[in-house]
Amino acid sequence: MADAPPLITIEKASEFDGQVVRLRGWLHNLRRSGKIAFPMFRDGSGFMQGVVVKAAVGEELFDLCRHLTHESSLEVTGLLRKEERAPGGYEMEVQGLRVYQQVSADDPFPITPKEHGVDFLMDHRHLWLRSRRQHAILRIRHEVIRSIRDYFDDNGFTLVDTPILTPAACEGTTTLFEVPYFDYGSAYLAQSGQLYSEATAAALGKTYCFGPTFRAEKSKTRRHLTEFWMAEPEITYAGIDDVMDLAEDFLEYVVQRVIKNKAEELKTIERDTSKLESVKKPFPRISYDEAVERLRAKDIAFEWGGDFGGHDETVLSEDFDRPVIVHRFPMAIKAFYMQPDADRPELALGMDVLAPEGYGEIIGGGQRIHDYDLLVKKLEEHKLPREPFEWYLDLRKYGTVPHGGFGLGVERCVAWICGLEHVRETIAFPRMLYRMYP
Ligand code: 4AD
Ligand code: MG
């Protein structure tokens, strides 16, 4: 008996041009006429069109192919050949088919090529993920995450995971998720790993944490999730300029690598990549004061001292073809840990990176207070209890140095890179104010 043809994945098709191979996957779509059928297969790594010619395969196999239902699982054998017009550049002349499960025609796959409303799609998110577009987005997200890790790993940072169950707030007390915690009463889901990363950076010089973060956001916007992933580097012997340098170097790397390695996926989702190609250092840097002036020059009645809303951020980014960094915000709108500007103590040495094309803030960070007495004062001003922060104050007692870092929200970054309307499509199972299912 002849050996079975090699089992391959669609993304490796070019290595098997002109050979008979096997694929394991699912039926994505089917076009057919009397004598010929074009099943579209997917195997998780990609999509490939098959061609089934009745005269070549015989009545029985042709009938089996013709009646395949969407998302039926199968193993298919056939000859691979280059086909410029086919998605992915290859197609398969089908010679054999084994059906693992034929999806019942009475209970067909609920997501069809016709238009569905967003609520319907979100309710079927577990199945929607199989669509070409969602497949491409998740592959781009994966490349974003890989490039984030590679950037830090290759530049002397040590990954140190920070806890998710924490005794205190990092980013204000209004968005805390509270969970019962044994004798302590309550714990809070981490809003950020930053405070712990300050401790790990003092131990290891340059660290990053990368994990899920949680905010009980009551806002129903296209930029807010209640559970999102954040990559947070922290560096020692560093001021706000070092943090800005790091943010721009890092973001350029991530974006350029996604363009290079995920060209096919970006094409699938019809992203205009010329807009991403200009994401190169240096990024423009403007102070909060200048940002306010820019808004006023565009007839937006913005009061000095306020926080920028989504629309303000969009307007600010309109002037630039790459991300813009805004720095030195009023102390009053920033977190308790922000270092004040030595020249103007009413300003915090914080910085936000606003993405172009109206995507708003994707990075937030800055320089932290390193002076013990000042930090004690700020905790009091923010009415934060001292006890859960004793360890954090210790960092200012034993070898304190200027230090800082930032957090990049993965979902906002992916939404921007993919050019998506809403962050809900950037994560497999989004958690939002009105969504916990599936
Ligand atoms: O600006 P934020 O609140 O900064 C911090 O948490 C700092 N402790 C980070 C640090 O310095 N290590 O959040 C950082 C980023 C935002 O710029 C945004 O991209 C993302 O996290 N983010 C959210 N993404 C989705 N949904 C939400 N509700 C988000 N809140 C913040
Ligand atoms: Mg922020």
Short mmCIF file of C-alpha atoms and ligand atoms in Angstrom, two decimals:
data_model
loop_
_atom_site.label_atom_id
_atom_site.label_comp_id
_atom_site.label_asym_id
_atom_site.label_seq_id
_atom_site.Cartn_x
_atom_site.Cartn_y
_atom_site.Cartn_z
CA MET A 1 0.00 0.00 0.00
CA ALA A 2 1.29 3.46 -0.90
CA ASP A 3 2.22 5.83 1.95
CA ALA A 4 -0.44 8.41 2.84
CA PRO A 5 0.34 11.85 1.35
CA PRO A 6 2.04 14.28 3.76
CA LEU A 7 -0.23 16.07 6.22
CA ILE A 8 0.44 19.79 5.82
CA THR A 9 -0.93 23.12 7.02
CA ILE A 10 -2.26 25.71 4.61
CA GLU A 11 0.24 28.37 5.61
CA LYS A 12 3.04 26.05 4.47
CA ALA A 13 1.40 25.29 1.10
CA SER A 14 4.15 26.96 -0.95
CA GLU A 15 6.59 24.30 0.23
CA PHE A 16 4.46 21.59 -1.41
CA ASP A 17 3.71 23.09 -4.79
CA GLY A 18 2.83 20.38 -7.31
CA GLN A 19 2.52 17.63 -4.67
CA VAL A 20 -0.37 15.55 -3.42
CA VAL A 21 -0.98 16.44 0.25
CA ARG A 22 -3.51 16.06 3.05
CA LEU A 23 -5.20 18.80 5.08
CA ARG A 24 -7.27 18.52 8.26
CA GLY A 25 -9.79 21.20 8.87
CA TRP A 26 -13.27 22.41 8.22
CA LEU A 27 -15.45 23.43 5.31
CA HIS A 28 -15.59 27.21 5.33
CA ASN A 29 -17.72 27.77 2.26
CA LEU A 30 -18.96 25.99 -0.85
CA ARG A 31 -19.77 27.12 -4.37
CA ARG A 32 -21.03 24.55 -6.80
CA SER A 33 -22.57 23.95 -10.18
CA GLY A 34 -23.64 20.75 -11.92
CA LYS A 35 -20.20 19.38 -12.72
CA ILE A 36 -17.78 21.30 -10.56
CA ALA A 37 -17.60 22.39 -6.92
CA PHE A 38 -15.34 24.88 -5.16
CA PRO A 39 -15.17 24.09 -1.47
CA MET A 40 -13.24 26.60 0.63
CA PHE A 41 -11.29 24.81 3.33
CA ARG A 42 -9.77 26.25 6.48
CA ASP A 43 -7.41 24.48 8.81
CA GLY A 44 -6.69 27.13 11.44
CA SER A 45 -3.49 28.25 9.74
CA GLY A 46 -5.26 29.63 6.69
CA PHE A 47 -7.89 29.26 4.01
CA MET A 48 -7.61 27.36 0.75
CA GLN A 49 -9.90 26.84 -2.17
CA GLY A 50 -10.47 23.31 -3.46
CA VAL A 51 -11.62 22.32 -6.91
CA VAL A 52 -13.70 19.18 -7.36
CA VAL A 53 -14.39 18.11 -10.92
CA LYS A 54 -17.10 15.47 -11.26
CA ALA A 55 -15.57 13.88 -14.35
CA ALA A 56 -12.25 13.47 -12.51
CA VAL A 57 -13.39 12.25 -9.06
CA GLY A 58 -16.44 10.20 -9.97
CA GLU A 59 -20.06 10.42 -8.88
CA GLU A 60 -19.69 9.28 -5.26
CA LEU A 61 -16.93 11.65 -4.12
CA PHE A 62 -18.46 14.52 -6.06
CA ASP A 63 -21.76 13.97 -4.27
CA LEU A 64 -20.06 13.87 -0.88
CA CYS A 65 -18.35 17.21 -1.61
CA ARG A 66 -21.48 18.77 -3.06
CA HIS A 67 -23.45 18.08 0.10
CA LEU A 68 -20.87 19.22 2.61
CA THR A 69 -22.35 21.63 5.13
CA HIS A 70 -20.58 24.70 6.55
CA GLU A 71 -18.08 23.93 9.31
CA SER A 72 -18.24 20.18 8.82
CA SER A 73 -14.91 18.77 9.94
CA LEU A 74 -12.91 16.83 7.38
CA GLU A 75 -9.65 15.54 6.02
CA VAL A 76 -9.05 16.23 2.38
CA THR A 77 -6.41 14.92 -0.03
CA GLY A 78 -5.43 16.53 -3.30
CA LEU A 79 -2.91 18.06 -5.62
CA LEU A 80 -1.61 21.52 -4.70
CA ARG A 81 -1.01 24.04 -7.41
CA LYS A 82 -0.24 27.73 -7.67
CA GLU A 83 -3.25 29.86 -8.49
CA GLU A 84 -2.63 33.59 -8.46
CA ARG A 85 -6.31 34.46 -8.12
CA ALA A 86 -7.00 32.10 -5.21
CA PRO A 87 -6.77 33.47 -1.68
CA GLY A 88 -3.36 32.51 -0.33
CA GLY A 89 -2.04 31.88 -3.84
CA TYR A 90 -2.66 28.09 -3.91
CA GLU A 91 -5.57 25.80 -4.60
CA MET A 92 -6.15 22.09 -4.23
CA GLU A 93 -7.47 19.72 -6.84
CA VAL A 94 -9.42 17.39 -4.57
CA GLN A 95 -8.83 13.65 -4.92
CA GLY A 96 -10.12 12.27 -1.64
CA LEU A 97 -12.27 13.30 1.31
CA ARG A 98 -12.98 11.94 4.74
CA VAL A 99 -15.71 13.62 6.74
CA TYR A 100 -15.24 13.64 10.51
CA GLN A 101 -18.53 15.27 11.30
CA GLN A 102 -21.13 16.45 8.85
CA VAL A 103 -22.93 19.40 10.46
CA SER A 104 -26.67 18.69 10.40
CA ALA A 105 -28.56 20.50 7.66
CA ASP A 106 -31.43 20.89 10.18
CA ASP A 107 -29.22 22.81 12.60
CA PRO A 108 -26.76 24.59 10.34
CA PHE A 109 -23.78 26.70 11.42
CA PRO A 110 -25.46 29.89 12.62
CA ILE A 111 -23.04 32.35 11.07
CA THR A 112 -23.59 32.67 7.36
CA PRO A 113 -21.91 34.91 4.80
CA LYS A 114 -24.92 37.25 4.99
CA GLU A 115 -24.87 40.27 7.30
CA HIS A 116 -25.46 39.71 11.00
CA GLY A 117 -25.96 42.30 13.72
CA VAL A 118 -23.19 42.88 16.25
CA ASP A 119 -25.21 41.45 19.16
CA PHE A 120 -25.87 38.26 17.26
CA LEU A 121 -22.20 37.93 16.38
CA MET A 122 -21.08 38.66 19.94
CA ASP A 123 -23.53 36.05 21.30
CA HIS A 124 -21.92 33.60 18.90
CA ARG A 125 -18.39 34.78 19.52
CA HIS A 126 -17.23 31.19 20.11
CA LEU A 127 -18.20 30.41 16.50
CA TRP A 128 -17.59 33.83 14.99
CA LEU A 129 -13.88 33.35 15.70
CA ARG A 130 -13.78 30.98 12.71
CA SER A 131 -14.47 33.72 10.20
CA ARG A 132 -11.66 34.95 7.99
CA ARG A 133 -11.66 38.37 9.49
CA GLN A 134 -11.63 37.27 13.13
CA HIS A 135 -8.98 34.70 12.28
CA ALA A 136 -6.79 37.42 10.79
CA ILE A 137 -7.31 39.76 13.76
CA LEU A 138 -6.37 37.08 16.29
CA ARG A 139 -3.24 36.23 14.32
CA ILE A 140 -2.26 39.90 14.28
CA ARG A 141 -2.92 40.11 18.03
CA HIS A 142 -0.61 37.17 18.52
CA GLU A 143 2.14 38.89 16.53
CA VAL A 144 1.66 42.06 18.59
CA ILE A 145 2.10 40.04 21.78
CA ARG A 146 5.13 38.18 20.44
CA SER A 147 6.79 41.38 19.35
CA ILE A 148 6.12 43.01 22.73
CA ARG A 149 7.80 40.09 24.47
CA ASP A 150 10.68 39.96 22.01
CA TYR A 151 11.32 43.67 22.33
CA PHE A 152 11.68 43.53 26.09
CA ASP A 153 13.43 40.15 26.17
CA ASP A 154 16.02 41.34 23.64
CA ASN A 155 16.65 44.65 25.38
CA GLY A 156 17.69 43.54 28.83
CA PHE A 157 14.30 43.44 30.57
CA THR A 158 13.36 40.59 32.89
CA LEU A 159 9.76 39.44 32.84
CA VAL A 160 8.36 39.35 36.37
CA ASP A 161 4.68 38.49 36.76
CA THR A 162 2.78 40.63 39.22
CA PRO A 163 -0.24 39.56 41.29
CA ILE A 164 -3.82 39.84 40.13
CA LEU A 165 -5.33 39.69 43.61
CA THR A 166 -4.14 42.81 45.38
CA PRO A 167 -4.87 44.64 48.63
CA ALA A 168 -5.04 48.18 47.17
CA ALA A 169 -5.83 50.40 44.20
CA CYS A 170 -3.24 51.50 41.66
CA GLU A 171 -5.32 53.58 39.26
CA GLY A 172 -7.95 55.21 41.45
CA THR A 173 -10.62 53.62 43.60
CA THR A 174 -13.60 54.11 41.28
CA THR A 175 -12.86 51.21 38.91
CA LEU A 176 -11.98 48.49 41.41
CA PHE A 177 -13.37 44.99 41.17
CA GLU A 178 -13.78 43.66 44.67
CA VAL A 179 -13.65 39.96 45.45
CA PRO A 180 -14.14 38.25 48.81
CA TYR A 181 -10.81 37.17 50.27
CA PHE A 182 -10.85 34.97 53.38
CA ASP A 183 -9.94 36.75 56.63
CA TYR A 184 -8.83 39.91 54.85
CA GLY A 185 -12.40 40.62 53.82
CA SER A 186 -11.74 41.91 50.32
CA ALA A 187 -9.13 41.77 47.62
CA TYR A 188 -9.14 43.81 44.41
CA LEU A 189 -8.38 42.63 40.91
CA ALA A 190 -5.26 44.40 39.64
CA GLN A 191 -5.84 47.52 37.56
CA SER A 192 -2.15 47.57 36.70
CA GLY A 193 0.97 45.69 37.77
CA GLN A 194 2.93 48.90 38.07
CA LEU A 195 3.36 49.25 41.82
CA TYR A 196 4.79 45.74 42.02
CA SER A 197 6.93 46.33 38.94
CA GLU A 198 8.53 49.24 40.79
CA ALA A 199 9.69 46.71 43.38
CA THR A 200 10.90 44.21 40.77
CA ALA A 201 12.72 46.94 38.83
CA ALA A 202 14.62 47.91 41.99
CA ALA A 203 15.64 44.26 42.22
CA LEU A 204 16.41 43.60 38.55
CA GLY A 205 17.04 47.01 36.97
CA LYS A 206 14.66 46.72 34.03
CA THR A 207 11.55 44.57 34.25
CA TYR A 208 8.19 44.16 32.63
CA CYS A 209 4.96 42.53 33.58
CA PHE A 210 2.40 41.41 31.06
CA GLY A 211 -0.95 40.12 32.12
CA PRO A 212 -4.66 40.71 32.36
CA THR A 213 -5.80 43.83 34.17
CA PHE A 214 -9.26 44.72 35.37
CA ARG A 215 -11.27 47.89 35.60
CA ALA A 216 -14.87 48.18 36.63
CA GLU A 217 -15.43 50.71 33.86
CA LYS A 218 -19.01 51.86 33.68
CA SER A 219 -18.27 53.52 30.36
CA LYS A 220 -19.71 51.95 27.25
CA THR A 221 -17.27 53.20 24.64
CA ARG A 222 -15.40 51.60 21.78
CA ARG A 223 -12.16 51.83 23.78
CA HIS A 224 -13.14 50.29 27.11
CA LEU A 225 -13.11 46.71 28.30
CA THR A 226 -13.45 45.58 31.90
CA GLU A 227 -10.73 42.97 31.39
CA PHE A 228 -7.80 43.82 29.15
CA TRP A 229 -4.14 42.92 28.73
CA MET A 230 -1.41 45.34 29.58
CA ALA A 231 2.34 45.21 28.94
CA GLU A 232 4.18 47.32 31.51
CA PRO A 233 7.92 47.99 31.46
CA GLU A 234 9.59 49.68 34.43
CA ILE A 235 13.11 51.15 34.36
CA THR A 236 15.39 52.51 37.10
CA TYR A 237 17.74 55.50 37.07
CA ALA A 238 15.32 56.97 34.56
CA GLY A 239 13.27 60.12 34.15
CA ILE A 240 10.33 61.01 31.97
CA ASP A 241 12.50 61.55 28.88
CA ASP A 242 13.86 58.01 29.16
CA VAL A 243 10.32 56.70 29.46
CA MET A 244 9.27 58.59 26.32
CA ASP A 245 12.34 57.33 24.43
CA LEU A 246 11.50 53.79 25.44
CA ALA A 247 7.83 54.12 24.45
CA GLU A 248 8.61 55.36 20.96
CA ASP A 249 11.37 52.84 20.28
CA PHE A 250 9.14 50.04 21.51
CA LEU A 251 6.06 51.07 19.56
CA GLU A 252 7.98 51.51 16.32
CA TYR A 253 9.36 48.00 16.74
CA VAL A 254 5.96 46.43 17.39
CA VAL A 255 4.20 48.14 14.50
CA GLN A 256 6.95 47.56 11.95
CA ARG A 257 7.19 43.91 12.88
CA VAL A 258 3.47 43.36 12.48
CA ILE A 259 3.58 44.99 9.03
CA LYS A 260 6.46 42.73 8.05
CA ASN A 261 5.19 39.44 9.46
CA LYS A 262 1.44 39.74 9.07
CA ALA A 263 1.06 41.25 5.60
CA GLU A 264 -1.41 38.56 4.50
CA GLU A 265 -3.68 39.09 7.52
CA LEU A 266 -3.55 42.87 7.17
CA LYS A 267 -4.61 42.43 3.56
CA THR A 268 -7.49 40.15 4.57
CA ILE A 269 -8.91 42.82 6.85
CA GLU A 270 -8.21 45.49 4.21
CA ARG A 271 -6.00 47.60 6.43
CA ASP A 272 -4.33 50.55 4.70
CA THR A 273 -0.79 49.79 5.84
CA SER A 274 0.69 53.00 4.41
CA LYS A 275 -0.74 54.62 7.55
CA LEU A 276 1.31 52.25 9.70
CA GLU A 277 4.51 52.52 7.73
CA SER A 278 5.03 56.08 8.98
CA VAL A 279 5.13 54.89 12.59
CA LYS A 280 8.85 55.67 12.97
CA LYS A 281 10.90 57.53 15.56
CA PRO A 282 10.97 60.29 16.54
CA PHE A 283 7.34 60.80 17.58
CA PRO A 284 6.19 64.37 18.08
CA ARG A 285 6.10 65.37 21.77
CA ILE A 286 3.80 68.08 23.01
CA SER A 287 3.11 69.30 26.51
CA TYR A 288 -0.38 69.27 28.00
CA ASP A 289 -0.31 73.09 27.79
CA GLU A 290 0.39 72.94 24.08
CA ALA A 291 -2.28 70.29 23.59
CA VAL A 292 -4.84 72.59 25.21
CA GLU A 293 -3.77 75.42 22.89
CA ARG A 294 -4.09 73.16 19.89
CA LEU A 295 -7.63 72.18 20.89
CA ARG A 296 -8.63 75.80 21.41
CA ALA A 297 -7.16 76.74 18.03
CA LYS A 298 -9.61 74.22 16.61
CA ASP A 299 -12.55 75.85 18.40
CA ILE A 300 -12.86 73.30 21.15
CA ALA A 301 -13.71 75.06 24.42
CA PHE A 302 -11.32 73.13 26.63
CA GLU A 303 -10.68 74.20 30.24
CA TRP A 304 -7.08 73.95 31.43
CA GLY A 305 -7.00 71.29 34.13
CA GLY A 306 -9.45 68.85 32.59
CA ASP A 307 -8.74 65.40 31.22
CA PHE A 308 -8.92 64.80 27.49
CA GLY A 309 -11.95 62.94 26.26
CA GLY A 310 -11.99 60.54 23.35
CA HIS A 311 -12.93 63.29 20.93
CA ASP A 312 -10.17 65.62 22.17
CA GLU A 313 -7.60 62.87 21.66
CA THR A 314 -8.85 62.28 18.13
CA VAL A 315 -8.56 65.97 17.32
CA LEU A 316 -5.06 66.17 18.81
CA SER A 317 -3.81 63.23 16.78
CA GLU A 318 -5.23 64.58 13.51
CA ASP A 319 -2.20 66.82 12.98
CA PHE A 320 0.26 63.93 12.91
CA ASP A 321 0.96 60.92 10.71
CA ARG A 322 2.37 58.94 13.63
CA PRO A 323 1.68 58.59 17.35
CA VAL A 324 1.99 61.78 19.38
CA ILE A 325 3.23 61.90 22.96
CA VAL A 326 1.52 64.28 25.36
CA HIS A 327 3.41 64.99 28.58
CA ARG A 328 3.22 67.03 31.79
CA PHE A 329 -0.42 66.83 32.82
CA PRO A 330 -2.02 68.67 35.72
CA MET A 331 -1.31 66.77 38.94
CA ALA A 332 -4.99 66.80 39.86
CA ILE A 333 -6.04 64.48 37.02
CA LYS A 334 -3.24 61.96 37.47
CA ALA A 335 -2.55 59.09 39.84
CA PHE A 336 -1.04 59.57 43.32
CA TYR A 337 2.37 58.14 42.36
CA MET A 338 3.27 60.66 39.64
CA GLN A 339 6.47 62.70 40.11
CA PRO A 340 5.81 66.47 40.01
CA ASP A 341 7.75 68.62 37.54
CA ALA A 342 10.57 70.38 39.42
CA ASP A 343 9.94 73.67 37.55
CA ARG A 344 6.15 73.60 37.84
CA PRO A 345 5.01 71.40 40.72
CA GLU A 346 1.38 71.65 39.59
CA LEU A 347 2.36 69.43 36.65
CA ALA A 348 2.95 65.69 36.79
CA LEU A 349 5.72 64.04 34.82
CA GLY A 350 3.26 61.75 33.15
CA MET A 351 2.97 60.96 29.47
CA ASP A 352 0.36 59.44 27.19
CA VAL A 353 0.91 58.14 23.70
CA LEU A 354 -2.03 58.88 21.41
CA ALA A 355 -2.36 56.69 18.34
CA PRO A 356 -3.13 58.29 14.98
CA GLU A 357 -6.42 57.95 13.07
CA GLY A 358 -8.54 58.70 16.10
CA TYR A 359 -7.55 55.67 18.19
CA GLY A 360 -6.68 57.77 21.23
CA GLU A 361 -4.53 56.82 24.20
CA ILE A 362 -2.81 53.47 23.82
CA ILE A 363 0.03 54.04 26.31
CA GLY A 364 -0.01 55.76 29.68
CA GLY A 365 2.93 56.16 32.04
CA GLY A 366 5.61 58.47 33.34
CA GLN A 367 8.07 59.09 36.13
CA ARG A 368 7.21 57.94 39.67
CA ILE A 369 7.72 59.74 42.94
CA HIS A 370 10.96 58.48 44.45
CA ASP A 371 11.02 60.68 47.56
CA TYR A 372 9.61 59.11 50.72
CA ASP A 373 8.08 62.19 52.32
CA LEU A 374 6.48 63.38 49.11
CA LEU A 375 4.89 59.98 48.53
CA VAL A 376 3.48 59.94 52.08
CA LYS A 377 1.97 63.36 51.41
CA LYS A 378 0.41 62.24 48.12
CA LEU A 379 -1.14 59.15 49.67
CA GLU A 380 -2.76 61.42 52.23
CA GLU A 381 -3.95 63.91 49.62
CA HIS A 382 -5.53 61.07 47.66
CA LYS A 383 -7.12 59.74 50.87
CA LEU A 384 -5.49 56.37 50.38
CA PRO A 385 -4.93 54.16 53.43
CA ARG A 386 -1.30 53.91 54.40
CA GLU A 387 -1.14 50.34 55.61
CA PRO A 388 -1.51 48.49 52.29
CA PHE A 389 1.18 50.79 50.86
CA GLU A 390 3.83 50.27 53.55
CA TRP A 391 5.82 47.96 51.29
CA TYR A 392 5.57 50.52 48.48
CA LEU A 393 6.91 53.21 50.79
CA ASP A 394 9.80 50.91 51.73
CA LEU A 395 11.02 51.19 48.13
CA ARG A 396 11.61 54.88 48.88
CA LYS A 397 13.54 54.09 52.06
CA TYR A 398 16.06 51.63 50.71
CA GLY A 399 18.10 52.86 47.78
CA THR A 400 15.49 54.98 46.08
CA VAL A 401 16.25 56.33 42.58
CA PRO A 402 14.29 58.17 39.89
CA HIS A 403 12.39 55.56 37.90
CA GLY A 404 9.45 55.20 35.60
CA GLY A 405 7.64 53.15 33.03
CA PHE A 406 4.41 52.81 31.15
CA GLY A 407 1.55 50.50 30.27
CA LEU A 408 0.46 49.60 26.77
CA GLY A 409 -3.13 48.39 26.40
CA VAL A 410 -2.91 45.45 24.01
CA GLU A 411 -6.49 45.66 22.79
CA ARG A 412 -6.34 49.36 21.97
CA CYS A 413 -3.06 48.81 20.20
CA VAL A 414 -4.48 45.92 18.15
CA ALA A 415 -7.64 47.90 17.34
CA TRP A 416 -5.46 50.67 15.95
CA ILE A 417 -3.08 48.41 14.02
CA CYS A 418 -6.05 46.56 12.50
CA GLY A 419 -8.08 49.72 11.95
CA LEU A 420 -11.09 48.36 13.87
CA GLU A 421 -14.19 50.20 14.92
CA HIS A 422 -14.24 48.77 18.47
CA VAL A 423 -11.87 46.95 20.86
CA ARG A 424 -14.35 44.09 21.28
CA GLU A 425 -12.99 42.37 18.16
CA THR A 426 -9.37 42.40 19.36
CA ILE A 427 -9.76 39.81 22.12
CA ALA A 428 -11.28 36.34 21.79
CA PHE A 429 -13.84 36.72 24.57
CA PRO A 430 -14.31 40.39 25.46
CA ARG A 431 -15.59 41.42 28.86
CA MET A 432 -17.58 44.62 28.90
CA LEU A 433 -20.18 46.39 30.99
CA TYR A 434 -22.99 44.47 29.28
CA ARG A 435 -21.18 41.35 28.17
CA MET A 436 -20.02 38.26 30.04
CA TYR A 437 -21.26 35.59 27.60
CA PRO A 438 -19.85 33.47 26.06
O1 4AD B 1 -3.15 54.97 31.51
P1 4AD B 1 -3.33 53.77 32.37
O2 4AD B 1 -4.44 53.79 33.35
O3 4AD B 1 -1.94 53.58 33.08
C1 4AD B 1 -1.65 52.66 34.05
O4 4AD B 1 -2.37 51.78 34.42
C2 4AD B 1 -0.23 52.74 34.54
N1 4AD B 1 -0.19 52.18 35.90
C3 4AD B 1 0.64 51.99 33.58
C4 4AD B 1 2.11 52.07 33.96
O5 4AD B 1 2.65 53.16 34.02
N2 4AD B 1 2.75 50.96 34.19
O6 4AD B 1 -3.51 52.49 31.46
C5 4AD B 1 -2.52 52.15 30.52
C6 4AD B 1 -3.15 51.73 29.22
C7 4AD B 1 -3.97 52.81 28.54
O7 4AD B 1 -3.16 53.69 27.82
C8 4AD B 1 -4.86 51.97 27.64
O8 4AD B 1 -4.16 51.58 26.46
C9 4AD B 1 -5.10 50.74 28.47
O9 4AD B 1 -4.08 50.66 29.42
N3 4AD B 1 -6.40 50.79 29.14
C10 4AD B 1 -7.50 50.15 28.72
N4 4AD B 1 -7.72 49.36 27.65
C11 4AD B 1 -8.95 48.83 27.49
N5 4AD B 1 -9.98 49.05 28.35
C12 4AD B 1 -9.80 49.83 29.44
N6 4AD B 1 -10.81 50.00 30.29
C13 4AD B 1 -8.52 50.42 29.65
N7 4AD B 1 -8.00 51.22 30.61
C14 4AD B 1 -6.71 51.43 30.27
MG MG B 2 -4.15 56.71 31.07
#
